[in-house]
XYZ file of C-alpha atoms in Angstrom:
536
model
C -33.992 14.765 -10.189
C -37.379 13.898 -11.665
C -39.901 15.643 -13.922
C -43.636 16.212 -13.568
C -46.470 17.074 -15.975
C -49.620 18.928 -14.829
C -52.690 18.569 -17.094
C -55.942 20.521 -16.706
C -58.175 22.456 -19.089
C -58.301 25.274 -16.507
C -55.016 27.235 -16.972
C -55.366 28.872 -13.545
C -55.131 25.506 -11.785
C -52.156 24.392 -13.874
C -50.219 27.635 -13.378
C -50.983 27.831 -9.671
C -49.705 24.303 -9.092
C -46.653 24.913 -11.264
C -45.535 28.090 -9.513
C -46.736 27.898 -5.903
C -45.193 24.562 -4.943
C -41.438 24.387 -4.218
C -40.907 21.436 -6.553
C -37.130 21.345 -6.178
C -37.533 20.482 -2.487
C -39.573 17.507 -3.636
C -36.729 16.517 -6.019
C -38.794 17.579 -9.055
C -36.428 19.449 -11.348
C -38.712 20.100 -14.337
C -42.434 20.893 -14.357
C -44.260 20.698 -17.696
C -47.711 22.221 -18.223
C -50.498 21.056 -20.551
C -54.010 22.480 -20.971
C -55.480 19.434 -22.708
C -54.912 15.690 -22.877
C -53.748 16.014 -26.480
C -51.081 18.537 -25.477
C -50.040 16.238 -22.626
C -49.484 13.296 -24.995
C -47.384 15.548 -27.220
C -45.165 16.521 -24.260
C -44.830 12.884 -23.215
C -43.645 11.955 -26.701
C -40.880 14.565 -26.623
C -39.717 14.649 -22.986
C -38.908 12.220 -20.192
C -41.714 12.516 -17.624
C -41.916 10.604 -14.345
C -45.208 11.783 -12.807
C -48.440 13.042 -14.423
C -51.153 14.905 -12.495
C -54.311 15.092 -14.635
C -57.827 16.395 -14.114
C -60.431 13.706 -14.757
C -63.019 16.019 -16.325
C -61.562 17.494 -19.539
C -63.235 18.011 -22.940
C -62.481 15.827 -26.006
C -60.275 13.404 -24.020
C -60.911 12.791 -20.322
C -58.287 12.220 -17.687
C -59.143 8.528 -17.580
C -58.669 8.228 -21.337
C -55.352 10.035 -20.967
C -54.020 7.723 -18.240
C -55.166 4.754 -20.326
C -52.905 5.992 -23.151
C -50.077 6.631 -20.681
C -50.449 3.127 -19.232
C -50.284 1.699 -22.742
C -47.285 3.673 -23.992
C -45.322 4.802 -20.897
C -45.612 2.100 -18.217
C -42.967 3.718 -15.996
C -44.965 6.971 -15.567
C -46.855 7.464 -12.289
C -50.374 8.887 -12.886
C -52.461 10.880 -10.408
C -56.079 11.910 -11.112
C -57.782 15.054 -9.814
C -61.525 14.643 -9.328
C -64.529 16.155 -7.607
C -66.752 14.167 -5.237
C -69.203 13.399 -8.031
C -66.423 11.891 -10.163
C -64.606 9.941 -7.456
C -66.338 6.588 -8.007
C -65.802 7.011 -11.742
C -62.122 7.789 -11.154
C -61.633 4.479 -9.315
C -62.279 2.686 -12.608
C -58.857 3.930 -13.686
C -57.196 1.405 -11.372
C -57.032 -0.819 -14.463
C -54.692 1.771 -15.999
C -52.147 1.802 -13.210
C -53.258 5.067 -11.594
C -51.096 5.624 -8.511
C -53.550 7.727 -6.495
C -56.431 10.232 -6.535
C -56.792 13.718 -5.128
C -60.105 15.415 -4.412
C -60.837 19.002 -5.356
C -60.510 21.569 -3.917
C -56.853 20.598 -3.782
C -54.809 20.975 -0.609
C -51.093 21.834 -0.998
C -50.246 19.571 1.946
C -52.072 16.590 0.409
C -50.372 17.149 -2.930
C -46.914 17.492 -1.368
C -47.406 14.325 0.714
C -48.500 12.365 -2.358
C -45.605 13.582 -4.505
C -43.129 12.660 -1.766
C -44.625 9.168 -1.676
C -44.405 8.770 -5.465
C -40.826 10.076 -5.585
C -39.876 7.472 -2.969
C -41.604 4.746 -4.998
C -39.706 5.753 -8.120
C -36.419 5.637 -6.201
C -37.218 2.185 -4.851
C -38.091 0.938 -8.328
C -34.754 2.165 -9.665
C -32.998 0.497 -6.760
C -34.731 -2.711 -7.795
C -33.389 -2.238 -11.305
C -29.861 -2.358 -9.933
C -30.642 -5.048 -7.378
C -28.735 -8.311 -7.262
C -31.327 -10.138 -9.329
C -31.064 -7.662 -12.170
C -27.293 -7.420 -11.846
C -26.905 -11.183 -12.095
C -29.157 -11.254 -15.157
C -27.228 -8.417 -16.781
C -23.913 -10.015 -15.848
C -24.811 -13.218 -17.685
C -25.658 -11.268 -20.814
C -22.457 -9.223 -20.554
C -20.057 -12.070 -19.701
C -18.355 -12.235 -23.137
C -17.544 -8.523 -23.035
C -16.441 -8.615 -19.385
C -14.238 -11.659 -19.918
C -12.705 -10.024 -23.001
C -11.904 -6.862 -21.020
C -10.416 -8.757 -18.074
C -8.168 -10.879 -20.299
C -6.948 -7.757 -22.119
C -6.056 -6.226 -18.750
C -4.191 -9.399 -17.808
C -2.283 -9.404 -21.121
C -1.253 -5.782 -20.471
C -0.298 -6.573 -16.830
C -2.901 -4.132 -15.494
C -4.436 -6.479 -12.923
C -3.547 -4.911 -9.568
C -5.171 -6.541 -6.550
C -4.892 -10.322 -6.280
C -8.020 -10.653 -4.138
C -10.130 -8.614 -6.569
C -8.793 -10.628 -9.496
C -9.701 -13.921 -7.840
C -13.189 -12.580 -7.162
C -13.638 -11.627 -10.831
C -12.467 -15.048 -12.001
C -15.158 -16.633 -9.864
C -17.796 -14.042 -10.779
C -17.145 -14.477 -14.511
C -17.198 -18.279 -14.151
C -13.621 -18.713 -15.385
C -11.880 -21.973 -14.355
C -8.365 -20.440 -14.245
C -6.640 -20.549 -10.863
C -3.294 -19.363 -9.543
C -0.297 -21.509 -10.570
C -2.223 -23.325 -13.320
C -0.177 -24.572 -16.292
C -1.045 -22.190 -19.172
C 0.073 -20.976 -22.571
C -1.042 -18.177 -24.890
C -2.183 -18.669 -28.487
C -2.506 -15.761 -30.927
C -4.536 -16.162 -34.127
C -3.982 -13.475 -36.770
C -6.369 -13.114 -39.702
C -4.252 -12.673 -42.810
C -6.864 -11.475 -45.311
C -8.174 -7.897 -45.169
C -11.534 -8.949 -46.699
C -12.533 -5.419 -47.819
C -16.084 -6.528 -48.576
C -16.594 -7.560 -44.926
C -18.316 -5.259 -42.422
C -17.918 -5.358 -38.615
C -20.677 -7.950 -38.242
C -19.019 -10.228 -40.804
C -15.720 -10.085 -38.915
C -17.509 -10.759 -35.627
C -19.176 -13.853 -37.060
C -15.893 -15.060 -38.570
C -14.071 -14.652 -35.253
C -16.953 -16.372 -33.464
C -16.645 -19.309 -35.868
C -12.884 -19.533 -35.265
C -13.418 -19.659 -31.480
C -16.090 -22.347 -31.918
C -13.720 -24.523 -33.947
C -11.022 -24.051 -31.287
C -13.423 -25.049 -28.502
C -14.602 -28.066 -30.506
C -11.045 -29.282 -31.073
C -9.434 -28.394 -27.741
C -12.322 -28.257 -25.273
C -12.064 -31.829 -24.046
C -8.541 -31.404 -22.689
C -8.144 -27.644 -22.294
C -10.052 -24.650 -20.905
C -9.998 -21.647 -23.227
C -10.382 -17.940 -22.415
C -10.505 -15.672 -25.462
C -10.397 -11.976 -26.321
C -9.573 -9.643 -29.185
C -6.446 -7.605 -28.474
C -5.448 -4.080 -29.479
C -3.811 -5.445 -32.657
C -7.094 -7.030 -33.847
C -5.759 -10.525 -33.221
C -7.666 -13.272 -31.429
C -5.905 -14.295 -28.231
C -6.651 -17.559 -26.435
C -5.386 -18.255 -22.951
C -5.130 -22.035 -22.662
C -5.262 -24.077 -19.419
C -4.653 -27.797 -19.090
C -7.599 -29.491 -17.408
C -5.490 -32.411 -16.180
C -2.927 -30.331 -14.290
C 0.784 -29.812 -14.931
C 3.126 -31.688 -17.226
C 5.001 -33.198 -14.267
C 7.153 -35.720 -16.169
C 9.286 -32.921 -17.620
C 9.430 -34.460 -21.095
C 7.273 -31.808 -22.687
C 5.244 -34.431 -24.528
C 1.953 -32.812 -23.528
C 3.165 -29.476 -24.865
C 4.173 -31.074 -28.164
C 0.725 -32.647 -28.433
C -0.828 -29.219 -27.964
C 1.371 -27.738 -30.727
C 0.129 -30.523 -33.022
C -3.486 -29.680 -32.153
C -2.810 -25.979 -32.788
C -1.435 -26.820 -36.250
C -4.546 -28.890 -36.933
C -6.670 -25.932 -35.821
C -4.937 -23.762 -38.417
C -5.684 -26.355 -41.123
C -9.348 -26.679 -40.084
C -9.878 -22.931 -40.199
C -8.600 -22.989 -43.753
C -10.639 -26.069 -44.620
C -14.007 -25.086 -43.139
C -13.899 -21.280 -43.192
C -11.727 -20.851 -46.300
C -9.572 -18.301 -44.474
C -5.809 -18.017 -44.076
C -4.577 -17.417 -40.527
C -1.240 -17.357 -38.746
C -1.069 -19.064 -35.359
C 1.598 -18.373 -32.760
C 1.809 -20.533 -29.628
C 3.814 -19.356 -26.630
C 5.924 -21.316 -24.214
C 4.073 -22.765 -21.236
C 4.103 -20.920 -17.948
C 2.186 -20.300 -14.745
C -1.066 -18.386 -14.283
C -1.297 -15.454 -13.906
C 2.268 -14.231 -13.427
C 3.642 -15.410 -16.775
C 0.718 -14.271 -18.962
C 2.019 -10.768 -19.704
C 5.567 -11.998 -20.345
C 4.390 -14.745 -22.712
C 2.060 -12.398 -24.589
C 4.692 -9.656 -24.903
C 7.152 -12.201 -26.239
C 4.648 -13.301 -28.871
C 3.758 -9.799 -30.024
C 7.476 -9.130 -30.419
C 7.763 -12.300 -32.527
C 4.848 -11.146 -34.698
C 6.482 -7.755 -35.268
C 9.936 -9.141 -36.008
C 9.171 -12.375 -37.844
C 5.719 -12.140 -39.397
C 5.705 -8.621 -40.842
C 5.980 -9.922 -44.401
C 4.683 -13.447 -43.860
C 1.195 -14.949 -43.803
C -0.280 -18.334 -42.997
C 2.589 -19.130 -40.610
C 2.713 -21.349 -37.555
C 5.206 -20.569 -34.768
C 5.701 -22.896 -31.822
C 6.597 -21.683 -28.367
C 9.873 -23.583 -28.249
C 12.122 -20.657 -29.237
C 15.175 -19.049 -27.664
C 14.911 -17.297 -24.298
C 16.335 -14.010 -25.582
C 12.998 -13.265 -27.230
C 11.569 -12.648 -23.749
C 13.577 -9.425 -23.332
C 11.208 -6.485 -23.635
C 12.037 -3.052 -24.912
C 11.994 -0.482 -22.080
C 9.371 1.660 -23.867
C 6.973 -1.084 -24.892
C 4.244 0.194 -22.555
C 4.385 3.598 -24.242
C 2.873 2.058 -27.365
C 0.176 0.049 -25.630
C -3.436 1.213 -25.771
C -4.770 3.546 -24.592
C -2.053 5.772 -26.010
C -0.863 9.026 -24.472
C -2.670 10.923 -27.245
C -5.941 9.158 -26.444
C -5.665 9.774 -22.688
C -5.016 13.494 -23.142
C -7.707 13.854 -25.786
C -10.267 12.534 -23.268
C -8.824 14.510 -20.317
C -8.004 11.317 -18.401
C -5.326 13.126 -16.410
C -4.781 10.549 -13.660
C -4.518 7.666 -16.129
C -1.984 9.670 -18.165
C 0.101 10.179 -15.022
C -0.117 6.471 -14.161
C 0.989 5.428 -17.651
C 3.808 7.985 -17.642
C 4.991 6.803 -14.230
C 4.885 3.154 -15.339
C 7.068 3.955 -18.368
C 9.479 5.958 -16.212
C 9.833 3.032 -13.787
C 10.393 0.592 -16.686
C 13.162 2.841 -17.985
C 14.792 3.128 -14.550
C 14.758 -0.653 -14.121
C 15.988 -1.442 -17.642
C 19.306 -3.272 -17.716
C 20.715 -1.194 -20.554
C 19.155 2.128 -21.487
C 20.648 4.368 -24.153
C 20.205 8.122 -24.527
C 18.191 7.346 -27.681
C 15.550 5.636 -25.545
C 15.258 8.792 -23.434
C 14.913 10.906 -26.579
C 12.303 8.504 -27.990
C 10.226 8.794 -24.817
C 10.669 12.592 -24.776
C 9.487 12.832 -28.388
C 6.393 10.719 -27.718
C 5.404 12.666 -24.588
C 6.037 16.037 -26.227
C 4.049 14.916 -29.265
C 1.045 14.111 -27.077
C 1.218 17.613 -25.541
C 1.372 19.312 -28.942
C -1.476 17.098 -30.175
C -3.705 18.125 -27.253
C -2.957 21.847 -27.645
C -3.505 21.966 -31.405
C -6.647 19.834 -31.220
C -8.126 22.530 -28.967
C -6.956 25.334 -31.303
C -4.335 26.539 -28.834
C -0.570 26.922 -28.869
C 1.273 24.716 -26.415
C 3.376 27.709 -25.379
C 0.162 29.512 -24.325
C -0.948 26.555 -22.203
C 2.362 26.204 -20.342
C 3.215 29.902 -20.036
C 5.978 30.444 -22.580
C 8.327 28.865 -25.102
C 11.378 28.433 -22.881
C 10.181 25.119 -21.452
C 9.321 23.674 -24.887
C 12.890 23.303 -26.101
C 14.198 21.904 -22.828
C 17.092 19.484 -23.276
C 16.451 16.148 -21.582
C 19.411 13.811 -20.998
C 18.228 11.476 -18.245
C 15.129 9.599 -17.151
C 14.867 11.820 -14.054
C 14.934 14.980 -16.197
C 12.286 13.481 -18.463
C 10.075 12.680 -15.470
C 10.358 16.175 -13.964
C 9.768 17.933 -17.299
C 6.797 15.745 -18.291
C 5.014 16.148 -14.933
C 5.633 19.915 -14.949
C 4.153 20.225 -18.448
C 1.176 18.012 -17.588
C 0.367 20.066 -14.466
C 0.474 23.288 -16.509
C -1.799 21.880 -19.228
C -4.323 20.481 -16.729
C -4.440 23.749 -14.748
C -4.969 25.692 -17.965
C -7.782 23.356 -18.975
C -9.510 23.689 -15.590
C -9.254 27.480 -15.736
C -10.793 27.424 -19.196
C -13.603 25.184 -17.925
C -14.339 27.660 -15.111
C -14.343 30.536 -17.578
C -16.787 28.642 -19.812
C -19.155 28.154 -16.864
C -18.977 31.874 -16.036
C -19.866 32.746 -19.622
C -22.728 30.245 -19.638
C -24.140 31.668 -16.374
C -24.040 35.173 -17.843
C -25.719 33.933 -21.028
C -28.520 32.273 -19.013
C -29.172 35.449 -17.039
C -29.152 37.625 -20.148
C -31.699 35.311 -21.782
C -33.965 35.453 -18.708
C -33.739 39.251 -18.541
C -34.705 39.527 -22.228
C -37.525 36.963 -22.014
C -39.038 37.380 -18.554
C -42.546 36.622 -19.775
C -41.675 33.275 -21.379
C -38.471 32.133 -19.651
C -38.520 28.616 -18.200
C -35.946 25.924 -17.602
C -36.916 24.236 -20.885
C -36.831 27.403 -23.046
C -33.455 28.394 -21.594
C -32.086 24.879 -22.178
C -33.263 25.032 -25.787
C -31.622 28.444 -26.232
C -28.192 27.311 -24.959
C -28.408 23.752 -26.387
C -28.138 21.892 -23.069
C -30.284 19.300 -21.333
C -32.564 20.990 -18.732
C -31.372 18.785 -15.855
C -27.691 19.399 -16.647
C -28.278 23.135 -17.097
C -30.140 23.403 -13.787
C -27.444 21.520 -11.884
C -24.626 23.529 -13.486
C -26.331 26.867 -12.763
C -27.060 25.978 -9.139
C -23.499 24.737 -8.553
C -22.167 28.003 -9.929
C -24.593 30.492 -8.322
C -26.069 28.709 -5.319
C -29.653 29.257 -6.495
C -31.977 27.459 -8.885
C -32.902 28.782 -12.311
C -36.559 29.067 -11.286
C -35.530 31.077 -8.207
C -33.653 33.558 -10.376
C -36.584 33.856 -12.807
C -38.971 34.484 -9.916
C -36.649 37.049 -8.318
C -36.208 38.964 -11.588
C -39.963 38.977 -12.232
C -40.602 40.426 -8.793
C -37.911 43.093 -9.258
C -39.389 43.990 -12.642
C -42.922 44.016 -11.198
C -41.918 46.467 -8.460
C -40.311 48.692 -11.082
C -43.344 48.583 -13.408
C -45.742 49.413 -10.554
C -44.131 52.873 -10.396
C -45.822 53.617 -13.732
C -49.438 54.523 -12.893
C -50.485 54.180 -16.539
C -49.945 50.396 -16.411
C -52.853 48.308 -15.157
C -52.170 45.426 -12.777
C -53.389 42.874 -15.319
C -51.096 44.419 -17.990
C -48.077 44.030 -15.717
C -49.189 40.471 -14.981
C -49.363 39.607 -18.685
C -46.032 41.250 -19.523
C -44.293 39.224 -16.814
C -45.741 35.909 -18.008
C -48.421 35.327 -15.368
C -51.606 33.780 -16.712
C -53.926 35.963 -14.631
C -53.806 38.961 -12.329
C -55.109 37.034 -9.307
C -52.218 34.625 -9.349
C -49.767 37.503 -9.925
C -51.205 39.300 -6.878
C -50.829 36.156 -4.751
C -47.178 35.667 -5.723
C -46.394 39.377 -5.295
C -47.913 39.415 -1.820
C -45.848 36.373 -0.782
C -42.714 38.226 -1.923
C -43.361 41.745 -0.561
C -46.010 41.217 2.145
C -48.591 43.363 0.332
C -50.661 43.286 -2.848
C -49.553 45.147 -5.991
C -52.229 47.829 -5.349
C -51.050 48.314 -1.766
C -47.471 48.539 -2.968
C -48.421 51.151 -5.579
C -50.373 53.189 -3.011
C -47.384 53.121 -0.688
C -45.205 54.513 -3.469
């Protein structure tokens, strides 16, 4: 939905345009009003406006001077000038200021509606151009480092699902890795906390490390880097010359020697201590997650109290055995998923852990209890973060102390609890919307003379567009429709009091003049206010 600003030093014209046109049908959600060019510029500085309709003949600052300022400061805004016959030639000068069109006074509703429809379509087409292939390709090039980082992290966590989609992304991101390539994984861990460093300093340091790696290894190897959840640099390495077919492992030994030299150069040129861990060699992409998991396990078990170490990939095979709950600790955690109401992702992660446990070669009852404790902890965390008791969310305390002995019992209990919590959250969301709708209506009833979408939004601390959409979804009518309906109901009630003049009723209901009030009243009831009063 778009927004429109009407500018004219004659309030009657502004108010008539604002209230007699069904703007929502034209996809105009918000209509701002200004009675001078200065007021219009103030509104433009505070609100997002898409279309401006301005009279050309205004005191102090003319419409042409206004659109010149708009063209200078707000190039995206569409400007329309209103002019009389005598001013039309003068108005054409404004073509230099990007004026979209002109309308002659006296203004026809049909002409205005046709023009607004045309401008709305133009704005849509311009936004479509923004997301067109040319812009997407340009944006993609700028975003490649972030996109590559994200994709490699997904690969490390074994979250790449569809092979065809993955191949497409490799090509789109200009990555030379192909299925069945000979690869290994290198992890570089910074060993110094560097408390005086800020985020930018760390970024530049990591950038320098990657540059040194590319300089040393780039002739013989393709590198794909990312920063993992443990704040380590991870490099996926691919041999450019193909596989080590002779079986001697000499090429792999040469790479280990280069990796050791990389560690020395980082210390020599950057004056920083790092640990480097190089995995065994495997095949892309199937072995990436296994190799990476093996290395993170080595870091946890062997480098907890060590720094500046170098570990080669040629270690025993038993290190490849993963713990059945390792995915439980991977990011995003269960706490994080619940905190952000990512219900489906929570279920997927839970199901993945359950399947890992079912397929584990040896699973003790302690593993089941560990998983139960972690899942239950995430539920308690969510409840208490929202100032609720978990027993209130799930309908009692009996289910909280449930004894879980098997993976199947854990699965059934966890899904039952999650369904209860999600249903409770959705009910609370519906209740919040009901309360907000009541609050909006109470505000309108108390402030009939001044109520507008913007004033209501300010009163309830919501964006006007979001408020309008939420209210219409809940009630089936627009905010402006409700305001209009309540004003007409109040007008009919006030007309019963003979002591009130028509213009007094008009002013009390927020209409700028009695003539416009009479026009709107007649459209609603089929008779003028005086005729209605006489009938009573």
